[in-house]
Amino acid sequence: MSSCFGRFPPTTITTINLFNKSVREKYLPNISKVFHSPSFYYNTKKQQHKSSSHVAGINTINNPFRLAIIGSGPAGFYTAQRVLKNCSFATVDMYEALPTPHGLVRYGVAPDHPEVKNAQNRFDEVARDPRYRFVGNVSVGTNLTINDLKAHHDAIVLSYGATEEKTLGIEFEDGTVLKNIFSAREFVGWYNGMPQYRNLMPDLTRSDTAVVIGHGNVALDIARILLMDVGALAKTDITEYALSALRNSKIRNVIVLGRRGPLQVSFTAKELREMMNLPNTKFVTEFNFVKQELETHADLISKNRSLKRLMQIIEKGFINTTTTNNQPEKTWTLKFLRSPIEFIPNNETEPSYVQGLRLNVNRLEGSFEKCVAVPTGNVEELEASLVVKSLGYRSKPLEGVPFDHKRGLIPNVNGKMLDEEGNELPGFYVSGWIKRGPSGVIAATMYDAYETAETILSDIDQKKPMIPNPGIGPKQGADAIIPLLKERGVRTVSFDDWKKVEEKENELGRQKGKPREKVVTTEQVLEILGD
């Protein structure tokens, strides 16, 4: 009789807090190593478990435990990997709205960070397991309902990430009236080939100045892409249409602004150092203010390793700027204590493009740990012809699933979904950003996914109830879902299909001296597949 071997219950896991910057800097100096050393996250005590069963009866190879995973990003794949590795009778059907897998790794990671994209190789290993099935080009909530999945699976993991962005709440920010105002999700999706943002068409020729609102890694990614040497970018997997726009770009100055001070930035040292090392680019900031903050909080900074490293990079950056005799052609600016309150149109009678921003000048109040930005009453204007808002992401609810609107995630304990009263929902789990909120590097998502997988495996071992079986025989998983989708006129994409598309992308990339040239529409995918 089959069982889940060589595992340990969640209670034996020793957690390393990867959401703490100092811990990440200490333990994750090389993310690629972490990808190949998952045991790093655990102080494990291997235990052999008894045979498992659930409401559908005794699980065997002929009567598998059928797990559905919604979302094919890192959280989904790492959850699948852990479950398949440690449960011989489990199968995984992974449902993805896009016709291509890999989620954030494909569409969120900057094109000049190929080492992070290597996670895709790990995901391919998961996909080679015959118990895994990818079902792409399927939107749960549109083509399928949660009830459809419940009828044919024993358990469901929601790992569809965060598909919306936070807003400023000011006029014109949605970009429908004033052009050239974008969310970071839109802009990053545009240059990374996300199908829904293929036709974004930002105009990079209207002036030499762009503003990125936000002090996180995504903001720095955007600033770097706007200022990088196009020849270097041409060797990455950035889309050809984005490369063409950047070749014609007049942007020479990028201002990265945030509402609080230098000690509250959310950058990682690697991203910040890359900005400081951009060729032919001068770093600009409010040097006196930064120096004052460093001196005032010197004791606190000395006790926080990651913060100390960030401040050293900033300090070194402006020392290099003030001592060099070179006159770079480009600049990037870190601007602090500024909050946008209004977008300024190029023409007040018939506004069409953004021309600038009106900003509140802030001061900080409260303790260092809980300081907030408070308007001083002073207002500034800043000229810019391109604005990208990098304010953070939010998940959105899925019909039929509990959702905490205040926190923007699905309520859970260790990945086990909870209902409105705080009770466990049998057979329902969450992983990734929809579980913990949109934060953390991909390695943190791996740890998070492993925790969810351990909860699933522990529930199986403890014979906890899963999703009830409304039928007579065993559940059929994707074997029943795919014909249902065909009846509804949905052409699903398998992992073998995806590999054909990837082969075409690689071929197109080789012709241009790139790793790949991404296929960016569903129509192109289906054309490659002969449909």
Coordinates of N, CA and C in Angstrom, one line a residue, residues 303-480:
K303 N 23.4 48.1 13.9 CA 22.9 46.8 14.5 C 22.0 46.1 13.5
N304 N 21.8 46.7 12.3 CA 21.0 46.1 11.3 C 21.9 45.9 10.0
R305 N 22.3 44.6 9.8 CA 23.2 44.3 8.8 C 22.8 44.7 7.4
S306 N 21.6 44.4 7.0 CA 21.1 44.7 5.6 C 21.0 46.2 5.5
L307 N 20.4 46.9 6.5 CA 20.3 48.3 6.4 C 21.6 49.0 6.3
K308 N 22.6 48.5 7.1 CA 23.9 49.1 7.1 C 24.5 49.0 5.7
R309 N 24.3 47.8 5.1 CA 24.9 47.6 3.7 C 24.2 48.5 2.7
L310 N 22.9 48.7 2.8 CA 22.2 49.6 1.9 C 22.8 51.0 2.0
M311 N 22.9 51.5 3.3 CA 23.3 52.8 3.5 C 24.8 53.0 3.1
Q312 N 25.6 52.0 3.2 CA 27.0 52.1 2.7 C 27.0 52.2 1.2
I313 N 26.1 51.5 0.5 CA 26.1 51.6 -1.0 C 25.6 53.0 -1.4
I314 N 24.6 53.6 -0.7 CA 24.2 54.9 -1.0 C 25.3 56.0 -0.7
E315 N 25.9 55.8 0.4 CA 27.0 56.7 0.8 C 28.1 56.7 -0.2
K316 N 28.5 55.4 -0.6 CA 29.6 55.3 -1.5 C 29.2 55.9 -2.9
G317 N 27.9 55.8 -3.2 CA 27.4 56.3 -4.5 C 27.6 57.8 -4.5
F318 N 27.2 58.5 -3.5 CA 27.3 60.0 -3.6 C 28.7 60.5 -3.4
I319 N 29.6 59.7 -2.7 CA 31.0 60.0 -2.6 C 31.6 59.9 -4.0
N320 N 31.3 58.8 -4.7 CA 31.9 58.7 -6.0 C 31.4 59.8 -7.0
T321 N 30.1 60.2 -6.8 CA 29.6 61.2 -7.6 C 30.2 62.5 -7.4
T322 N 30.5 62.8 -6.2 CA 31.1 64.2 -5.9 C 32.6 64.2 -6.2
T323 N 33.3 63.1 -6.3 CA 34.7 63.1 -6.5 C 35.1 62.8 -8.0
T324 N 34.2 62.3 -8.8 CA 34.5 62.0 -10.2 C 34.6 63.2 -11.0
N325 N 35.5 63.2 -12.0 CA 35.6 64.3 -13.0 C 34.8 64.0 -14.3
N326 N 34.2 62.8 -14.4 CA 33.5 62.5 -15.5 C 32.1 63.2 -15.5
Q327 N 31.6 63.4 -16.7 CA 30.3 64.0 -16.9 C 29.4 63.0 -17.6
P328 N 28.7 62.1 -16.9 CA 27.9 61.1 -17.6 C 26.7 61.8 -18.3
E329 N 26.2 61.1 -19.3 CA 25.1 61.6 -20.1 C 23.8 61.3 -19.5
K330 N 23.7 60.4 -18.5 CA 22.5 60.1 -17.9 C 22.5 60.3 -16.3
T331 N 21.4 60.4 -15.7 CA 21.3 60.5 -14.2 C 20.2 59.7 -13.7
W332 N 20.3 59.2 -12.5 CA 19.2 58.6 -11.8 C 19.2 59.2 -10.4
T333 N 18.0 59.5 -9.9 CA 17.9 60.3 -8.7 C 17.0 59.5 -7.7
L334 N 17.5 59.5 -6.4 CA 16.7 59.0 -5.3 C 16.1 60.2 -4.6
K335 N 14.8 60.3 -4.7 CA 14.1 61.5 -4.0 C 13.3 61.0 -2.9
F336 N 13.4 61.6 -1.7 CA 12.7 61.1 -0.5 C 11.7 62.1 -0.1
L337 N 10.8 61.7 0.8 CA 9.8 62.5 1.5 C 8.9 63.2 0.5
R338 N 8.5 62.5 -0.5 CA 7.6 63.1 -1.6 C 6.4 62.2 -1.9
S339 N 5.2 62.8 -1.9 CA 4.0 62.0 -2.2 C 3.2 62.7 -3.3
P340 N 3.0 62.0 -4.4 CA 2.2 62.6 -5.5 C 0.8 62.9 -5.1
I341 N 0.3 64.1 -5.4 CA -1.1 64.5 -5.1 C -1.8 64.9 -6.4
E342 N -1.1 65.1 -7.5 CA -1.8 65.5 -8.7 C -0.9 65.2 -9.9
F343 N -1.5 64.7 -11.0 CA -0.7 64.6 -12.3 C -1.0 65.9 -13.1
I344 N 0.0 66.4 -13.7 CA -0.1 67.7 -14.5 C -0.2 67.3 -15.9
P345 N -1.3 67.7 -16.6 CA -1.5 67.4 -18.0 C -0.7 68.4 -18.9
N346 N -0.4 68.0 -20.1 CA 0.3 68.9 -21.0 C -0.5 70.0 -21.6
N347 N -1.8 69.8 -21.5 CA -2.8 70.8 -22.0 C -4.0 70.7 -21.1
E348 N -4.3 71.8 -20.4 CA -5.4 71.7 -19.4 C -6.8 71.7 -20.1
T349 N -6.9 72.3 -21.3 CA -8.2 72.3 -22.0 C -8.5 70.9 -22.7
E350 N -7.5 70.3 -23.3 CA -7.6 69.0 -23.9 C -6.4 68.1 -23.5
P351 N -6.5 67.7 -22.2 CA -5.3 66.9 -21.7 C -5.2 65.6 -22.5
S352 N -3.9 65.2 -22.8 CA -3.7 64.0 -23.5 C -2.5 63.2 -22.9
Y353 N -1.4 64.0 -22.6 CA -0.2 63.3 -22.0 C 0.1 64.0 -20.7
V354 N 0.7 63.2 -19.8 CA 1.2 63.7 -18.6 C 2.5 64.6 -18.8
Q355 N 2.5 65.6 -18.1 CA 3.7 66.6 -18.3 C 4.5 66.7 -17.0
G356 N 3.8 66.3 -15.9 CA 4.5 66.4 -14.6 C 3.7 66.0 -13.4
L357 N 4.2 66.2 -12.2 CA 3.5 65.8 -11.0 C 3.6 66.9 -10.0
R358 N 2.5 67.0 -9.2 CA 2.5 67.9 -8.0 C 2.7 67.0 -6.8
L359 N 3.7 67.4 -6.0 CA 4.1 66.5 -4.8 C 3.9 67.2 -3.5
N360 N 3.4 66.5 -2.5 CA 3.5 66.9 -1.1 C 4.9 66.7 -0.6
V361 N 5.5 67.6 0.1 CA 6.7 67.4 0.8 C 6.4 66.9 2.2
N362 N 7.0 65.8 2.6 CA 6.6 65.2 3.8 C 7.7 65.4 4.9
R363 N 7.3 65.1 6.1 CA 8.2 64.9 7.2 C 7.9 63.5 7.9
L364 N 8.8 62.9 8.6 CA 8.6 61.7 9.2 C 8.2 61.9 10.7
E365 N 7.2 61.1 11.1 CA 6.8 61.2 12.5 C 6.7 59.8 13.1
G366 N 7.0 59.6 14.4 CA 6.9 58.3 15.0 C 8.3 57.7 15.2
S367 N 8.3 56.5 15.8 CA 9.6 55.8 16.0 C 10.1 55.3 14.7
F368 N 11.4 54.9 14.7 CA 12.0 54.4 13.4 C 11.2 53.2 12.9
E369 N 10.7 52.3 13.7 CA 10.0 51.1 13.2 C 8.7 51.4 12.7
K370 N 8.0 52.5 13.2 CA 6.6 52.8 12.9 C 6.5 54.2 12.3
C371 N 7.5 54.7 11.7 CA 7.4 56.1 11.3 C 6.5 56.2 10.1
V372 N 5.8 57.3 10.0 CA 4.8 57.6 8.9 C 5.2 58.9 8.3
A373 N 4.8 59.1 7.0 CA 5.1 60.3 6.3 C 3.9 61.2 6.5
V374 N 4.1 62.4 6.9 CA 3.1 63.4 7.2 C 3.4 64.7 6.3
P375 N 2.4 65.2 5.6 CA 2.6 66.4 4.7 C 3.0 67.6 5.6
T376 N 3.9 68.3 5.1 CA 4.4 69.5 5.8 C 3.5 70.8 5.4
G377 N 2.8 70.6 4.3 CA 2.1 71.8 3.7 C 2.8 72.4 2.5
N378 N 4.0 72.0 2.4 CA 4.8 72.5 1.2 C 4.5 71.6 0.0
V379 N 4.4 72.2 -1.2 CA 4.1 71.5 -2.4 C 5.2 71.8 -3.5
E380 N 5.6 70.8 -4.2 CA 6.6 71.0 -5.3 C 6.0 70.5 -6.6
E381 N 6.5 70.9 -7.7 CA 6.2 70.4 -9.0 C 7.4 69.8 -9.7
L382 N 7.2 68.7 -10.4 CA 8.3 68.0 -11.0 C 7.8 67.7 -12.4
E383 N 8.7 68.1 -13.4 CA 8.4 67.8 -14.8 C 8.8 66.4 -15.2
A384 N 7.9 65.7 -15.9 CA 8.2 64.3 -16.4 C 7.2 64.0 -17.4
S385 N 7.6 63.2 -18.5 CA 6.7 62.8 -19.6 C 6.4 61.4 -19.5
L386 N 6.9 60.7 -18.5 CA 6.6 59.2 -18.3 C 6.6 59.0 -16.8
V387 N 5.5 58.4 -16.3 CA 5.4 58.1 -14.9 C 5.0 56.6 -14.7
V388 N 5.7 55.9 -13.9 CA 5.4 54.5 -13.6 C 5.2 54.3 -12.1
K389 N 4.1 53.8 -11.7 CA 3.8 53.7 -10.3 C 4.1 52.3 -9.8
S390 N 5.1 52.2 -8.9 CA 5.5 50.9 -8.4 C 5.1 50.9 -6.9
L391 N 3.9 50.7 -6.6 CA 3.3 50.9 -5.3 C 3.1 49.6 -4.5
G392 N 3.3 48.5 -5.1 CA 3.0 47.2 -4.5 C 1.8 46.6 -5.2
Y393 N 1.7 45.2 -5.0 CA 0.7 44.5 -5.7 C -0.4 44.0 -4.7
R394 N -1.5 43.7 -5.2 CA -2.6 43.1 -4.4 C -3.3 41.9 -5.2
S395 N -3.7 41.0 -4.4 CA -4.4 39.8 -5.0 C -5.8 40.2 -5.1
K396 N -6.6 39.5 -5.9 CA -8.0 39.7 -6.0 C -8.7 38.4 -5.7
P397 N -9.9 38.5 -5.2 CA -10.7 37.3 -4.8 C -11.1 36.5 -6.0
L398 N -11.4 35.2 -5.7 CA -11.9 34.3 -6.7 C -13.3 33.8 -6.2
E399 N -14.3 33.8 -7.0 CA -15.6 33.5 -6.6 C -15.6 32.1 -6.0
G400 N -16.3 32.0 -4.8 CA -16.5 30.8 -4.1 C -15.3 30.5 -3.1
V401 N -14.4 31.5 -2.9 CA -13.3 31.3 -2.0 C -13.2 32.4 -1.0
P402 N -13.0 32.2 0.3 CA -12.9 33.2 1.2 C -11.8 34.2 0.9
F403 N -11.9 35.5 1.3 CA -10.9 36.5 1.0 C -10.9 37.5 2.0
D404 N -9.7 37.9 2.5 CA -9.5 39.0 3.4 C -9.2 40.2 2.6
H405 N -10.2 41.1 2.4 CA -10.1 42.3 1.6 C -9.1 43.3 2.2
K406 N -9.1 43.3 3.5 CA -8.2 44.3 4.2 C -6.7 44.0 3.9
R407 N -6.4 42.7 4.1 CA -5.0 42.3 3.9 C -4.7 41.9 2.5
G408 N -5.7 41.7 1.6 CA -5.5 41.3 0.2 C -5.0 39.9 0.0
L409 N -5.5 39.0 0.8 CA -5.0 37.6 0.7 C -6.1 36.6 1.2
I410 N -5.9 35.3 1.0 CA -6.8 34.3 1.4 C -6.4 33.9 2.8
P411 N -7.3 33.9 3.8 CA -7.0 33.6 5.2 C -6.6 32.1 5.2
N412 N -5.5 31.8 6.0 CA -4.9 30.5 6.1 C -4.0 30.4 7.3
V413 N -3.7 29.1 7.6 CA -2.7 28.8 8.6 C -1.8 27.8 8.0
N414 N -0.5 28.2 7.8 CA 0.5 27.3 7.2 C 0.0 26.8 5.8
G415 N -0.8 27.6 5.1 CA -1.2 27.2 3.8 C -2.6 26.5 3.7
K416 N -3.1 26.2 4.9 CA -4.5 25.6 4.9 C -5.5 26.7 5.0
M417 N -6.4 26.7 4.0 CA -7.4 27.7 3.9 C -8.4 27.7 5.0
L418 N -8.8 28.9 5.5 CA -9.8 29.1 6.6 C -11.0 29.7 6.0
D419 N -12.2 29.4 6.6 CA -13.4 30.0 6.2 C -13.6 31.3 7.0
E420 N -14.7 32.0 6.9 CA -14.9 33.3 7.5 C -14.9 33.2 9.0
E421 N -15.2 32.0 9.6 CA -15.2 31.8 11.0 C -13.9 31.3 11.6
G422 N -12.9 31.1 10.7 CA -11.6 30.7 11.1 C -11.4 29.2 11.1
N423 N -12.4 28.4 10.6 CA -12.3 27.0 10.5 C -11.6 26.5 9.2
E424 N -10.9 25.4 9.3 CA -10.2 24.8 8.2 C -11.2 24.4 7.1
L425 N -10.9 24.7 5.9 CA -11.7 24.2 4.7 C -11.1 22.9 4.2
P426 N -11.8 21.8 4.3 CA -11.2 20.5 3.9 C -10.8 20.6 2.4
G427 N -9.5 20.2 2.2 CA -9.0 20.1 0.8 C -8.7 21.4 0.1
F428 N -8.6 22.5 0.8 CA -8.3 23.8 0.2 C -7.0 24.4 0.8
Y429 N -6.1 24.8 -0.1 CA -4.8 25.3 0.4 C -4.4 26.5 -0.5
V430 N -3.4 27.3 0.0 CA -2.9 28.4 -0.7 C -1.4 28.4 -0.6
S431 N -0.8 29.1 -1.6 CA 0.7 29.1 -1.7 C 1.1 30.4 -2.4
G432 N 2.2 31.0 -2.0 CA 2.7 32.2 -2.6 C 2.1 33.5 -2.1
W433 N 2.0 34.4 -3.0 CA 1.6 35.8 -2.7 C 0.1 35.8 -2.2
I434 N -0.7 34.9 -2.8 CA -2.1 34.9 -2.3 C -2.2 34.4 -0.9
K435 N -1.2 33.7 -0.4 CA -1.1 33.2 0.9 C -0.6 34.2 1.9
R436 N 0.5 34.9 1.6 CA 1.3 35.7 2.6 C 1.3 37.2 2.2
G437 N 0.8 37.5 1.0 CA 1.0 38.9 0.6 C 2.1 39.0 -0.4
P438 N 2.1 40.1 -1.2 CA 3.1 40.2 -2.3 C 4.5 40.7 -1.8
S439 N 5.3 39.9 -1.3 CA 6.6 40.3 -0.8 C 7.6 39.1 -0.9
G440 N 8.8 39.4 -0.9 CA 9.8 38.4 -0.8 C 10.4 38.0 -2.2
V441 N 11.6 37.5 -2.2 CA 12.3 37.0 -3.4 C 11.8 35.6 -3.8
I442 N 12.2 35.1 -4.9 CA 11.7 33.8 -5.4 C 12.1 32.7 -4.4
A443 N 13.3 32.8 -3.8 CA 13.7 31.8 -2.8 C 12.7 31.8 -1.6
A444 N 12.2 33.0 -1.2 CA 11.2 33.0 -0.1 C 9.9 32.3 -0.5
T445 N 9.6 32.5 -1.8 CA 8.4 31.8 -2.3 C 8.6 30.3 -2.3
M446 N 9.8 29.8 -2.5 CA 10.1 28.4 -2.5 C 9.8 27.9 -1.1
Y447 N 10.4 28.6 -0.1 CA 10.1 28.1 1.3 C 8.6 28.1 1.6
D448 N 8.0 29.2 1.2 CA 6.5 29.3 1.5 C 5.8 28.1 0.9
A449 N 6.1 27.8 -0.4 CA 5.5 26.7 -1.1 C 5.7 25.4 -0.4
Y450 N 6.9 25.2 0.1 CA 7.3 23.9 0.8 C 6.5 23.8 2.0
E451 N 6.2 24.9 2.7 CA 5.4 24.9 3.9 C 4.0 24.4 3.6
T452 N 3.4 25.0 2.5 CA 2.1 24.5 2.1 C 2.1 23.0 1.7
A453 N 3.1 22.6 1.0 CA 3.1 21.2 0.6 C 3.2 20.3 1.8
E454 N 4.0 20.7 2.8 CA 4.1 19.9 4.1 C 2.7 19.8 4.8
T455 N 2.0 20.9 4.7 CA 0.6 20.9 5.3 C -0.3 19.9 4.6
I456 N -0.2 19.9 3.3 CA -1.0 19.0 2.5 C -0.6 17.5 2.8
L457 N 0.7 17.2 2.8 CA 1.2 15.9 3.1 C 0.8 15.4 4.5
S458 N 0.9 16.4 5.4 CA 0.6 16.0 6.8 C -0.9 15.7 6.9
D459 N -1.8 16.5 6.2 CA -3.2 16.2 6.2 C -3.5 14.9 5.6
I460 N -2.8 14.5 4.6 CA -3.0 13.1 4.0 C -2.6 12.1 5.1
D461 N -1.5 12.2 5.7 CA -1.0 11.3 6.7 C -2.0 11.2 7.9
Q462 N -2.6 12.3 8.2 CA -3.5 12.3 9.4 C -4.9 11.9 9.0
K463 N -5.1 11.6 7.7 CA -6.4 11.2 7.2 C -7.5 12.3 7.4
K464 N -7.0 13.5 7.3 CA -8.0 14.6 7.4 C -8.9 14.6 6.2
P465 N -10.2 15.1 6.4 CA -11.1 15.1 5.2 C -10.6 16.0 4.1
M466 N -10.8 15.6 2.9 CA -10.5 16.4 1.7 C -11.8 16.8 1.1
I467 N -11.8 17.2 -0.2 CA -13.0 17.6 -0.9 C -13.8 16.3 -1.1
P468 N -15.1 16.3 -0.7 CA -15.9 15.1 -0.9 C -16.1 14.7 -2.3
N469 N -16.3 13.4 -2.6 CA -16.5 12.9 -3.9 C -18.0 12.8 -4.1
P470 N -18.6 13.6 -5.1 CA -20.0 13.5 -5.3 C -20.4 12.4 -6.2
G471 N -19.4 11.7 -6.8 CA -19.8 10.6 -7.8 C -19.6 9.3 -7.1
I472 N -19.7 8.3 -8.0 CA -19.6 6.9 -7.6 C -18.2 6.4 -7.6
G473 N -17.5 6.6 -8.7 CA -16.1 6.1 -8.8 C -15.1 7.1 -8.4
P474 N -13.8 6.8 -8.5 CA -12.7 7.7 -8.2 C -12.7 9.0 -9.0
K475 N -12.2 10.1 -8.5 CA -12.1 11.3 -9.2 C -11.1 11.2 -10.4
Q476 N -11.3 11.9 -11.5 CA -10.5 11.8 -12.7 C -9.6 13.0 -12.9
G477 N -9.7 14.0 -12.1 CA -8.8 15.2 -12.4 C -8.9 15.8 -13.7
A478 N -7.8 16.1 -14.3 CA -7.8 16.7 -15.7 C -8.3 15.8 -16.8
D479 N -8.3 14.5 -16.5 CA -8.9 13.6 -17.5 C -10.4 14.0 -17.8
A480 N -11.0 14.5 -16.7 CA -12.4 14.9 -16.9 C -12.6 16.3 -17.2

